[in-house]
XYZ file of C-alpha atoms in Angstrom:
760
model
C 86.725 86.957 95.571
C 87.233 89.507 93.242
C 86.022 87.888 90.546
C 82.190 87.496 92.184
C 82.944 91.316 91.921
C 83.447 91.478 88.301
C 80.315 90.543 87.574
C 78.012 92.626 89.771
C 76.666 95.977 88.747
C 73.888 97.999 90.078
C 69.617 96.700 89.629
C 67.005 99.235 88.361
C 67.181 102.579 90.094
C 64.824 102.792 92.133
C 64.007 106.356 93.721
C 62.978 106.664 97.779
C 60.359 108.639 99.458
C 61.631 111.854 100.528
C 62.895 113.252 96.952
C 62.787 115.602 94.006
C 62.079 114.445 90.708
C 65.406 113.951 90.130
C 66.388 111.160 92.931
C 67.934 113.836 94.917
C 66.823 114.053 98.932
C 66.028 117.726 99.240
C 66.298 119.348 102.443
C 65.539 123.049 102.680
C 65.685 123.916 105.944
C 66.975 123.457 109.345
C 66.108 124.958 112.745
C 68.544 125.995 115.711
C 69.842 123.004 117.451
C 67.669 120.730 115.117
C 68.497 116.705 115.119
C 67.850 114.135 112.735
C 64.961 113.381 115.067
C 62.942 116.583 115.557
C 63.651 117.360 112.045
C 61.751 114.173 110.608
C 58.783 114.864 113.679
C 58.018 118.441 111.899
C 58.377 117.352 107.961
C 56.381 114.053 108.519
C 55.205 113.952 111.704
C 56.654 110.973 113.605
C 59.903 109.292 112.595
C 60.146 107.924 109.467
C 62.653 104.798 108.641
C 63.257 105.325 105.052
C 63.128 109.204 105.532
C 66.089 108.446 108.516
C 68.068 106.574 106.148
C 67.962 109.390 103.526
C 69.303 112.617 105.775
C 71.890 110.134 106.816
C 73.121 109.059 103.378
C 72.790 113.288 101.922
C 75.030 113.944 104.468
C 77.573 112.504 102.410
C 80.028 113.488 99.803
C 78.300 112.778 96.462
C 78.900 109.384 94.627
C 76.601 108.173 92.289
C 76.464 104.601 94.145
C 74.605 106.974 96.675
C 72.107 108.389 93.940
C 71.406 105.266 92.902
C 70.231 103.236 96.628
C 67.883 107.502 96.333
C 70.029 108.951 99.197
C 72.276 111.437 97.766
C 71.814 115.213 98.451
C 70.372 117.358 95.469
C 72.466 120.179 96.368
C 75.703 121.279 98.443
C 72.492 123.346 100.142
C 71.270 119.678 101.507
C 74.538 118.050 102.032
C 75.080 120.602 104.636
C 71.194 121.092 106.110
C 72.105 117.373 106.360
C 75.198 117.772 108.699
C 73.533 120.033 110.889
C 71.210 117.766 111.698
C 73.035 115.128 112.477
C 75.845 117.009 114.213
C 72.789 117.989 116.514
C 72.226 114.271 117.011
C 73.451 112.375 119.656
C 75.269 109.006 119.735
C 72.160 107.768 122.193
C 69.439 108.409 119.757
C 71.580 106.961 116.689
C 72.633 104.049 118.650
C 68.804 102.922 119.763
C 67.561 103.562 115.581
C 69.940 101.171 113.560
C 69.864 102.140 109.957
C 69.577 98.225 109.234
C 68.641 95.854 112.206
C 69.628 92.830 110.750
C 71.815 89.726 112.421
C 75.117 91.695 110.662
C 74.196 94.864 112.909
C 73.256 92.712 116.144
C 76.452 91.055 115.755
C 78.579 93.984 115.543
C 76.967 96.017 117.872
C 77.643 93.237 120.417
C 81.247 94.558 120.110
C 80.845 97.634 121.374
C 82.142 98.959 124.497
C 79.625 99.092 126.992
C 81.629 101.237 129.782
C 83.412 103.370 127.333
C 79.273 103.822 125.707
C 78.099 105.570 129.317
C 80.649 107.997 129.076
C 79.386 109.229 125.330
C 75.991 107.648 124.308
C 74.744 111.750 125.344
C 77.350 113.289 123.297
C 76.069 115.109 119.942
C 78.134 113.677 117.397
C 79.290 117.051 115.795
C 81.432 117.013 119.820
C 82.718 113.354 118.942
C 83.830 115.234 115.844
C 85.650 118.178 118.033
C 87.041 115.525 120.001
C 88.685 113.478 117.285
C 90.153 116.670 116.130
C 91.808 117.698 119.620
C 92.109 114.271 121.238
C 95.436 112.272 121.790
C 95.203 108.575 120.588
C 95.242 107.517 124.355
C 91.918 109.906 124.986
C 90.188 108.723 121.595
C 90.723 105.208 121.660
C 89.263 105.265 125.230
C 85.993 105.782 123.882
C 86.149 104.891 120.291
C 85.258 101.525 121.300
C 81.924 102.901 122.861
C 80.135 103.523 119.283
C 78.650 101.247 116.929
C 79.471 100.348 113.349
C 76.826 102.997 112.278
C 77.586 105.671 114.581
C 81.145 105.270 113.508
C 79.639 105.774 109.874
C 78.033 108.945 110.618
C 81.525 111.038 111.445
C 83.151 110.722 107.817
C 80.244 112.498 106.421
C 80.825 115.707 109.317
C 84.432 115.956 107.821
C 86.580 117.447 105.833
C 89.689 115.601 103.864
C 91.550 117.945 105.793
C 90.373 116.797 108.894
C 89.649 112.985 107.976
C 93.738 112.917 107.651
C 94.447 114.723 110.881
C 92.965 112.419 112.743
C 93.768 109.231 111.033
C 97.363 110.098 111.986
C 96.771 109.889 115.296
C 95.156 106.120 115.567
C 97.467 103.234 114.898
C 96.367 99.213 115.189
C 99.229 97.613 114.874
C 99.447 93.619 114.065
C 100.575 91.879 117.328
C 103.386 91.521 117.926
C 104.840 94.059 114.747
C 105.404 96.942 113.523
C 102.552 96.496 110.576
C 99.928 99.511 111.013
C 101.996 101.623 113.682
C 102.821 105.082 113.265
C 104.939 105.307 110.396
C 105.005 102.235 108.748
C 103.407 101.292 105.572
C 103.776 97.421 104.503
C 102.890 95.868 101.739
C 100.545 93.183 100.362
C 102.137 91.510 97.410
C 99.847 90.472 94.882
C 101.030 88.035 92.439
C 98.134 86.986 90.179
C 98.556 85.049 86.960
C 96.099 84.647 84.486
C 96.838 81.001 84.434
C 97.145 80.538 87.963
C 100.814 79.448 86.883
C 102.390 78.654 90.226
C 106.327 79.612 88.679
C 105.180 82.689 87.568
C 103.347 83.469 90.861
C 106.400 82.597 92.716
C 108.366 84.950 90.322
C 106.305 87.677 91.161
C 106.921 87.316 95.135
C 110.795 87.084 93.945
C 110.184 90.350 92.446
C 108.959 92.011 95.128
C 111.226 91.404 97.348
C 113.803 92.703 94.391
C 112.636 95.950 95.393
C 112.303 95.880 99.250
C 108.986 94.949 98.744
C 106.464 92.930 100.833
C 106.087 92.262 104.232
C 102.262 91.853 105.217
C 101.137 89.254 103.689
C 101.754 87.225 100.098
C 98.339 87.236 98.329
C 97.140 85.735 95.063
C 94.079 85.909 93.601
C 93.026 82.518 92.009
C 91.443 82.736 88.440
C 90.109 78.961 89.297
C 88.858 79.281 93.355
C 88.598 74.811 93.293
C 89.909 73.574 96.068
C 92.764 71.735 93.792
C 94.004 74.870 92.025
C 94.135 76.797 95.312
C 95.977 73.526 97.599
C 98.450 74.306 94.235
C 99.290 77.903 94.591
C 99.003 77.337 98.284
C 102.053 75.087 97.777
C 103.718 77.717 95.511
C 103.611 80.339 98.233
C 104.464 77.912 100.966
C 107.565 77.075 98.800
C 109.254 80.852 98.897
C 107.682 80.995 103.338
C 109.728 78.440 104.046
C 112.695 78.611 101.783
C 113.642 82.281 102.715
C 112.947 80.790 106.685
C 110.510 83.141 106.505
C 107.565 81.090 108.638
C 105.853 83.357 111.312
C 107.323 86.661 109.584
C 105.380 86.776 106.325
C 102.403 84.845 105.707
C 100.638 83.394 102.865
C 96.974 83.348 100.977
C 94.845 82.669 98.745
C 92.078 84.272 97.977
C 89.711 81.741 97.379
C 86.564 81.169 99.130
C 86.618 80.583 102.451
C 85.004 77.410 102.881
C 87.343 76.556 100.153
C 90.275 77.358 102.306
C 88.865 75.661 105.762
C 88.386 72.594 103.360
C 92.533 72.522 102.602
C 92.881 73.167 105.690
C 90.463 70.789 107.632
C 92.717 68.007 105.605
C 96.329 70.175 104.802
C 96.547 72.216 107.567
C 100.062 73.139 106.628
C 99.388 74.367 103.260
C 96.854 77.655 104.894
C 98.405 79.998 106.828
C 96.020 83.209 107.146
C 92.270 82.685 105.782
C 90.819 85.698 103.614
C 87.729 86.382 103.188
C 85.570 88.931 101.475
C 82.469 91.253 103.157
C 79.447 92.736 102.541
C 77.942 95.159 104.710
C 73.906 93.769 105.010
C 73.181 90.213 105.310
C 71.636 90.156 101.816
C 74.825 91.279 100.300
C 76.832 88.584 102.499
C 74.504 85.866 101.121
C 75.891 87.027 97.669
C 79.300 86.177 98.812
C 77.877 82.726 100.171
C 78.855 83.864 103.896
C 76.695 84.580 107.328
C 77.516 85.605 110.467
C 77.158 82.892 111.722
C 79.788 80.937 109.151
C 82.302 83.167 109.782
C 82.714 82.947 113.823
C 82.920 79.238 113.001
C 85.305 80.213 110.272
C 87.266 82.088 113.351
C 86.569 79.733 115.718
C 88.718 77.518 113.740
C 91.517 79.716 113.796
C 92.542 78.592 117.345
C 96.313 78.472 117.880
C 97.228 80.120 114.877
C 98.896 83.122 114.981
C 97.396 84.039 111.696
C 93.939 84.755 111.424
C 91.506 86.054 109.017
C 91.869 89.053 106.101
C 88.832 90.567 105.123
C 88.625 93.076 102.012
C 85.514 94.810 101.429
C 85.131 97.990 98.972
C 82.537 101.026 98.987
C 79.652 99.995 96.658
C 79.970 96.451 96.791
C 76.359 95.920 98.204
C 74.457 98.177 96.161
C 75.434 96.468 93.094
C 74.616 93.151 93.962
C 71.149 94.917 94.599
C 71.366 94.885 98.533
C 72.467 97.966 99.607
C 68.666 97.998 101.957
C 68.354 101.720 101.110
C 71.111 102.563 103.428
C 74.198 105.046 101.840
C 77.473 102.922 100.673
C 79.714 105.306 103.934
C 77.485 103.282 106.508
C 77.408 99.934 104.770
C 81.089 100.075 104.136
C 81.480 100.776 108.000
C 78.966 97.810 109.102
C 81.682 95.369 107.786
C 84.576 97.091 109.588
C 81.607 96.690 112.586
C 81.412 93.102 111.569
C 85.414 91.965 111.282
C 85.578 93.612 114.872
C 83.064 91.502 116.068
C 84.931 88.677 114.016
C 87.995 90.021 115.903
C 86.700 89.399 119.119
C 85.965 86.048 118.263
C 89.805 85.495 117.543
C 90.637 87.139 120.733
C 88.545 84.529 122.728
C 90.235 81.453 121.496
C 93.763 83.086 120.388
C 94.459 85.057 123.979
C 98.289 85.897 122.406
C 97.262 87.547 119.373
C 96.058 86.517 115.904
C 96.710 88.739 112.943
C 93.356 90.223 111.492
C 93.584 92.570 109.027
C 91.407 94.721 106.306
C 92.310 95.066 102.728
C 89.612 98.315 101.959
C 89.421 97.827 97.641
C 88.934 101.689 97.003
C 87.537 101.668 92.828
C 87.543 97.911 91.751
C 84.076 98.214 90.724
C 83.428 100.976 88.670
C 81.531 104.701 87.521
C 78.488 102.880 89.308
C 80.268 103.426 92.570
C 81.942 106.683 91.915
C 83.593 108.440 88.662
C 86.727 111.003 89.401
C 90.275 110.517 91.364
C 88.824 113.113 93.514
C 86.018 110.815 95.240
C 88.349 108.161 95.199
C 90.812 109.994 96.979
C 87.940 110.609 99.299
C 86.648 107.040 99.649
C 89.979 106.133 101.368
C 90.253 108.634 103.585
C 86.231 107.802 104.864
C 87.167 104.347 104.751
C 90.714 104.813 106.825
C 89.375 106.484 109.390
C 86.066 104.273 109.735
C 88.360 101.058 109.723
C 90.603 102.883 112.745
C 87.797 103.956 115.155
C 86.727 100.140 115.325
C 89.959 99.245 115.795
C 91.337 96.934 112.907
C 94.417 97.146 111.442
C 92.743 98.901 107.842
C 94.908 99.161 104.004
C 93.653 100.280 101.221
C 94.074 99.136 97.549
C 94.192 102.489 95.689
C 92.872 101.724 92.753
C 90.581 102.212 89.945
C 88.496 100.388 86.998
C 89.824 101.124 82.696
C 86.034 102.568 82.813
C 86.752 105.056 85.208
C 88.126 108.786 84.390
C 90.958 107.734 87.027
C 94.375 107.221 84.615
C 97.604 105.792 85.279
C 99.177 108.826 85.857
C 96.283 109.925 88.759
C 96.546 107.092 90.093
C 100.421 108.331 91.471
C 98.138 112.238 92.456
C 95.451 109.888 94.713
C 98.182 108.388 96.792
C 99.670 111.388 97.332
C 96.600 112.808 98.807
C 95.918 109.829 100.893
C 99.176 108.392 101.867
C 99.582 111.641 104.843
C 96.613 109.304 106.534
C 99.554 106.438 106.944
C 96.886 103.411 106.257
C 98.319 100.184 107.216
C 99.809 99.059 104.071
C 98.831 99.001 100.117
C 98.758 96.242 96.946
C 101.988 95.527 95.187
C 102.169 94.666 91.691
C 105.096 94.686 89.623
C 103.433 97.237 87.401
C 99.758 99.609 88.372
C 98.343 97.426 85.848
C 97.130 93.848 86.957
C 96.370 91.943 84.165
C 94.595 89.266 85.104
C 91.904 91.335 87.386
C 92.304 93.955 84.391
C 92.160 96.810 86.499
C 94.694 99.614 88.053
C 96.570 99.381 91.348
C 99.775 100.214 92.864
C 103.474 99.058 91.912
C 106.075 98.113 93.584
C 107.783 100.774 92.323
C 105.237 103.283 94.450
C 106.057 101.688 97.309
C 109.928 102.832 96.841
C 108.480 106.365 96.524
C 105.911 106.407 98.668
C 108.048 105.676 101.538
C 110.831 108.204 100.353
C 108.776 110.522 100.216
C 106.731 110.342 103.809
C 109.519 108.359 105.711
C 107.709 105.463 106.402
C 109.145 102.155 106.702
C 109.414 98.308 106.104
C 108.330 95.874 109.215
C 111.492 95.636 110.982
C 111.467 91.699 110.094
C 111.450 91.875 106.588
C 113.553 94.253 106.366
C 116.225 92.590 108.025
C 114.803 89.826 105.491
C 115.796 92.021 102.796
C 119.158 92.917 103.943
C 120.295 89.583 104.325
C 119.354 88.819 100.437
C 121.248 92.033 99.298
C 119.185 94.148 97.801
C 119.312 96.192 100.872
C 122.299 97.511 102.645
C 123.375 97.605 106.268
C 122.678 101.098 105.943
C 119.175 100.930 104.532
C 119.996 101.468 101.345
C 119.587 100.079 97.285
C 122.289 97.512 96.121
C 123.728 96.957 93.174
C 121.425 93.791 93.064
C 118.208 96.421 94.021
C 115.237 95.518 91.448
C 117.076 92.280 90.220
C 114.724 89.564 90.178
C 116.956 87.823 88.427
C 119.241 87.933 91.912
C 116.726 87.315 93.915
C 115.462 84.215 92.063
C 119.687 83.261 92.817
C 119.076 83.439 96.624
C 115.772 81.483 96.957
C 117.292 78.652 94.686
C 120.372 78.852 97.177
C 118.116 79.027 100.186
C 116.727 75.381 98.738
C 119.636 74.071 98.924
C 120.985 74.324 95.259
C 124.924 73.490 95.179
C 124.953 74.875 91.907
C 127.578 78.031 91.242
C 125.950 81.133 91.150
C 126.247 81.930 86.959
C 124.236 78.784 86.015
C 121.512 79.429 88.601
C 121.873 83.488 87.537
C 122.051 82.233 83.991
C 119.219 79.737 84.544
C 117.072 82.683 85.801
C 117.997 84.760 83.061
C 116.441 82.377 81.119
C 113.291 82.069 83.193
C 112.714 85.647 83.272
C 112.848 86.287 79.575
C 110.448 83.152 79.099
C 108.032 85.293 80.988
C 108.358 89.014 79.345
C 108.481 87.536 75.952
C 105.185 85.793 77.119
C 103.637 88.646 78.077
C 104.995 90.742 75.337
C 103.895 88.382 72.802
C 100.575 87.387 73.937
C 99.328 88.554 77.453
C 99.304 85.433 78.965
C 101.564 86.864 81.531
C 102.343 89.363 83.880
C 105.056 91.618 82.957
C 107.882 91.455 86.123
C 109.545 94.688 87.057
C 113.510 95.012 86.631
C 115.828 97.632 87.246
C 114.122 101.301 87.232
C 114.396 105.005 85.597
C 116.276 108.163 86.671
C 115.558 107.171 90.230
C 114.888 103.822 92.519
C 111.358 104.330 92.135
C 111.100 105.177 88.756
C 109.826 102.119 86.145
C 111.660 100.857 83.685
C 111.038 102.734 80.368
C 110.567 100.042 78.337
C 108.240 98.450 80.604
C 106.655 101.812 81.146
C 105.763 102.280 77.650
C 104.680 98.872 77.390
C 102.022 99.310 80.114
C 100.948 102.242 78.851
C 100.071 100.968 75.292
C 98.216 98.200 77.050
C 96.412 100.925 78.619
C 95.794 102.745 75.661
C 94.229 99.902 73.719
C 92.213 98.968 76.909
C 90.113 102.205 76.488
C 89.579 101.606 73.146
C 88.010 97.443 73.407
C 85.401 99.438 76.226
C 84.154 101.589 73.877
C 84.215 98.520 71.027
C 80.962 97.775 69.683
C 79.331 94.420 68.086
C 80.069 94.971 63.812
C 77.269 94.070 61.528
C 79.406 92.077 59.634
C 80.351 90.129 63.241
C 77.008 89.232 63.830
C 75.957 87.958 60.435
C 78.712 85.107 61.421
C 76.655 83.777 64.054
C 74.470 80.919 62.906
C 70.326 81.603 64.064
C 71.472 84.634 65.266
C 68.628 86.574 67.528
C 69.560 89.586 67.825
C 68.162 91.833 71.311
C 69.262 95.049 73.029
C 69.101 96.140 76.263
C 67.948 99.698 77.831
C 71.667 101.122 76.924
C 71.078 104.275 75.019
C 74.251 104.495 73.435
C 78.094 103.070 74.370
C 78.313 106.069 76.888
C 74.732 105.471 78.531
C 76.100 101.930 78.847
C 79.601 102.996 80.420
C 78.078 105.092 83.009
C 74.532 103.413 83.995
C 75.865 99.964 84.515
C 72.085 99.851 85.456
C 70.777 100.221 81.670
C 72.775 96.909 80.225
C 71.192 94.564 83.006
C 67.918 95.256 81.480
C 66.071 94.184 77.857
C 64.073 96.913 76.064
C 60.287 96.225 75.365
C 61.107 94.881 71.835
C 63.507 92.578 73.053
C 61.096 91.160 75.594
C 58.810 90.450 72.867
C 61.315 88.689 70.453
C 61.772 86.144 74.134
C 58.592 86.046 74.388
C 57.614 85.024 70.801
C 61.047 82.330 70.676
C 59.391 81.365 74.061
C 56.139 80.763 72.265
C 57.630 78.908 69.342
C 58.962 75.894 70.995
C 55.578 74.978 72.020
C 56.175 73.113 75.279
C 59.612 71.788 73.819
C 61.661 73.551 76.212
C 65.848 73.252 75.514
C 67.486 72.131 78.406
C 70.855 74.826 77.291
C 70.303 78.487 75.880
C 73.188 80.343 74.459
C 73.257 84.369 75.160
C 76.222 86.143 73.644
C 76.996 90.316 75.047
C 79.507 92.347 74.503
C 80.175 92.968 77.959
C 83.220 95.356 78.441
C 84.827 94.238 75.493
C 83.072 93.532 72.234
C 86.276 92.709 70.371
C 87.193 89.481 72.737
C 83.948 88.435 71.489
C 84.333 88.994 67.514
C 88.398 88.084 67.303
C 87.871 84.744 64.725
C 89.465 82.437 67.149
C 87.043 83.374 70.098
C 83.496 83.008 70.694
C 82.718 81.342 67.306
C 84.930 78.012 67.556
C 83.892 78.486 71.415
C 80.151 77.674 70.239
C 81.193 75.115 67.800
C 82.393 72.804 70.304
C 80.033 73.828 73.088
C 77.377 72.649 70.712
C 79.207 69.494 69.950
C 80.088 68.964 73.873
C 76.015 69.738 74.926
C 75.328 66.875 72.171
C 77.706 64.060 73.804
C 76.926 64.856 77.121
C 72.343 64.465 76.563
C 71.492 67.990 76.789
C 69.383 69.954 74.137
C 69.903 73.420 73.210
C 68.367 75.758 71.067
C 69.691 75.956 67.802
C 69.341 80.270 67.592
C 71.904 82.086 69.569
C 70.726 85.356 71.148
C 73.146 88.003 71.147
C 72.286 90.968 72.834
C 74.022 94.253 72.594
C 75.284 96.468 75.842
C 74.582 93.875 77.548
C 75.676 92.650 81.268
C 75.285 89.483 83.304
C 72.226 90.352 84.474
C 70.838 90.753 81.146
C 71.209 86.683 80.412
C 69.380 86.026 84.340
C 66.284 88.107 82.605
C 66.391 86.310 79.114
C 65.822 83.416 81.276
C 63.291 84.515 83.623
C 61.987 85.120 80.250
C 62.083 82.077 78.331
C 62.022 79.606 81.548
C 59.123 81.158 83.070
C 56.883 78.899 82.239
C 58.821 75.550 82.306
C 58.706 73.055 84.454
C 59.189 73.960 88.591
C 61.158 71.562 89.091
C 62.731 70.955 86.444
C 66.615 72.449 85.637
C 67.004 75.070 82.330
C 69.844 76.553 81.889
C 71.722 80.185 80.606
C 75.135 80.134 79.293
C 75.910 83.455 79.091
C 79.061 84.484 76.850
C 80.543 88.041 77.929
C 83.003 89.920 76.857
C 85.386 90.683 80.028
C 87.285 93.919 81.556
C 90.231 94.776 79.059
C 93.638 95.504 80.100
C 95.636 92.274 79.919
C 96.146 92.619 75.663
C 94.523 88.874 75.765
C 91.356 90.314 74.661
C 89.169 87.558 76.776
C 86.179 86.615 77.937
C 84.253 84.729 80.297
C 81.253 82.534 80.603
C 78.359 83.317 83.007
C 76.600 79.884 83.574
C 73.025 79.589 85.769
C 71.067 76.648 85.371
C 68.356 76.632 88.411
C 65.242 75.121 88.290
C 62.206 76.575 86.406
C 60.763 78.303 89.523
C 63.333 80.307 90.194
C 63.620 81.456 87.039
C 59.695 81.881 87.907
C 60.072 83.913 90.400
C 62.863 86.060 88.775
C 65.096 85.008 91.795
C 67.873 84.189 89.696
C 71.548 86.068 90.775
C 75.433 85.907 91.185
C 74.942 83.362 94.056
C 73.954 80.536 91.861
C 75.997 81.128 88.731
C 79.628 78.967 87.893
C 81.622 81.315 85.846
C 85.239 80.151 83.491
C 87.037 82.863 82.900
C 90.027 84.265 80.855
C 88.951 82.601 77.889
C 91.002 83.483 74.936
C 93.741 81.890 72.299
C 96.687 82.378 74.526
C 95.084 81.702 77.893
C 92.368 78.962 78.358
C 91.571 78.191 74.895
C 87.621 78.201 73.885
C 87.178 74.116 73.015
C 89.320 73.461 76.530
C 86.983 76.268 78.081
C 83.657 74.247 76.269
C 84.495 70.920 77.711
C 84.846 73.331 81.638
C 81.316 74.902 80.699
C 79.506 71.559 80.580
C 81.034 70.141 83.400
C 80.143 72.177 85.206
C 76.706 72.564 83.453
C 76.294 68.708 84.340
C 77.135 69.570 87.874
C 73.903 72.777 88.261
C 71.956 70.427 86.632
C 72.660 67.946 89.013
C 71.987 69.755 92.521
């Protein structure tokens, strides 16, 4: 599902109502005791929904995403004034005026404890803040369920980072029957991603995590290919590890495909599906992009009857507005609304599984990019806000403390961020062999980061898994690393032995060493594998120096790729190319303001209109578009896009589909720029006949492969006429490169998906 987030970026900047000329919110004066509603009456004469949202949003710590939504304060003075108004406003008044009264809000509101609400409804929000800072966990839990998700979303706005940490350290919501999410514990989701969904490589990453005493929450793979067949294949690989080590009931597994796919597999082969996953958004409109609704998620929750492992969610500030669906509400409140939805689903699960089922949520903070926020300080703030909102709604909440390669947060900055955040004691973090995820092209938490944080903060691993790490002899009886610590080949030996392999230790270890070397060699030469950690430096938590050096080289190369642009020589090599450009002024403007790359400039619009008119009614089925995206180098590689286009045209012709002879080339183009091409070219075509845009675009760098993706949109002409084509209608072929999915194979996949879209 994170692949879907990779294609999101901002819509055009829409500046709302009561704002300065820069789009920021101005609140000049606040009278003593004045609350949000009295202020609106004073300046507007009555309640105003737009101004209401702006005041609530203006009280946030600054983030770029709120500015784009149109709710950021213009200055710190306006921000503090907004906070004064909010602190004086009662919980009852906030509850009576939802910021967005959609189905998600109504569902989340039903999870509020009515008796607790009666206790606190007349409290100003400032009083609730003071209470949280001074009360015990028991006292807090006696009132926190009386607040709806939007009220909870207003509380972090009134708190400093220090205050957020102070409250977070007092509230814990452990998973039933475990220490996961308990005070003093830090769990880990092993994230064994593979650029090719290779089951053996995925298993090796799990064994690698075990070698460092890491991995007690879930084994959770993000698939490249989220089809039912491939998802089941990866589920089988993860299940084999759990079964072999007899960890059933102690450690679940999950493949993060769409929940409908997981449900389909569960209905056919229930033994393959352990805990179900789904990304959640904060509005009905944004959830539509994820192809979910409240009713659909309730049905999936009810299907978990009799299962210990229930539902696993992922969220993150910014996912709503980057899908054009913030509805004028700020990012912090939208994030809290996601947790409100999760709380409601948790209550549904409690009804069908009274013994208690796992429900937990991973806040993926920093995954989208600089359109949401840019700095390490903002990343820390985001994580602390989200932990509080999750904990106050009874959620077992973990973090992906992460950044993209086009943010100003480096590999070393991530360690600083971890240290600022971990005093808040989130339930868990992500865990990968290194801080670089080559499949998703972003920076996150490594296995050895967990080792360091456990040492620094005194955190523990869930008891049953700590006993397992002792059983496989990477941890000794005193809880200290053994000579096998950090040795995945040793854990491979334990794995084979657990499966009943009767060969000698020497024979199994030799085989394991060979397999390990094959993965490492392939990664070093082609980037078509994920690097495995092995050994350590001066301390147990220091990475192997050679591995660390290579990861930093890839990071530096990715930073260069982000800023690459199409060369004139490359464009000349594309037969019958038609060059277009977006509203981006230059590469920096494109990176920092992603919305500028979603709209074509006026000259390009005119060029497309001429191209359309030249068809004289003979509209082709398919138009090929090429954009640089975030990695022009991946497009310009001579073994990539040019062979792909040649193969694609051959496959289209063989399938009986017509394609325009021209190839459109967009400088500084994002995914939605391709939809705009379709809007213009197909806006006057037969409304009942599907027409397709095949958009080739550079992926986020960081894998060493310089891969590209293809986004396939093929709605009927009426959709193009109404300009309603968006991500929820699109199929994607990812990870195309000479090292991974070969261009010719990708062309075949493209046409197969295209024919499926055009037949529906």
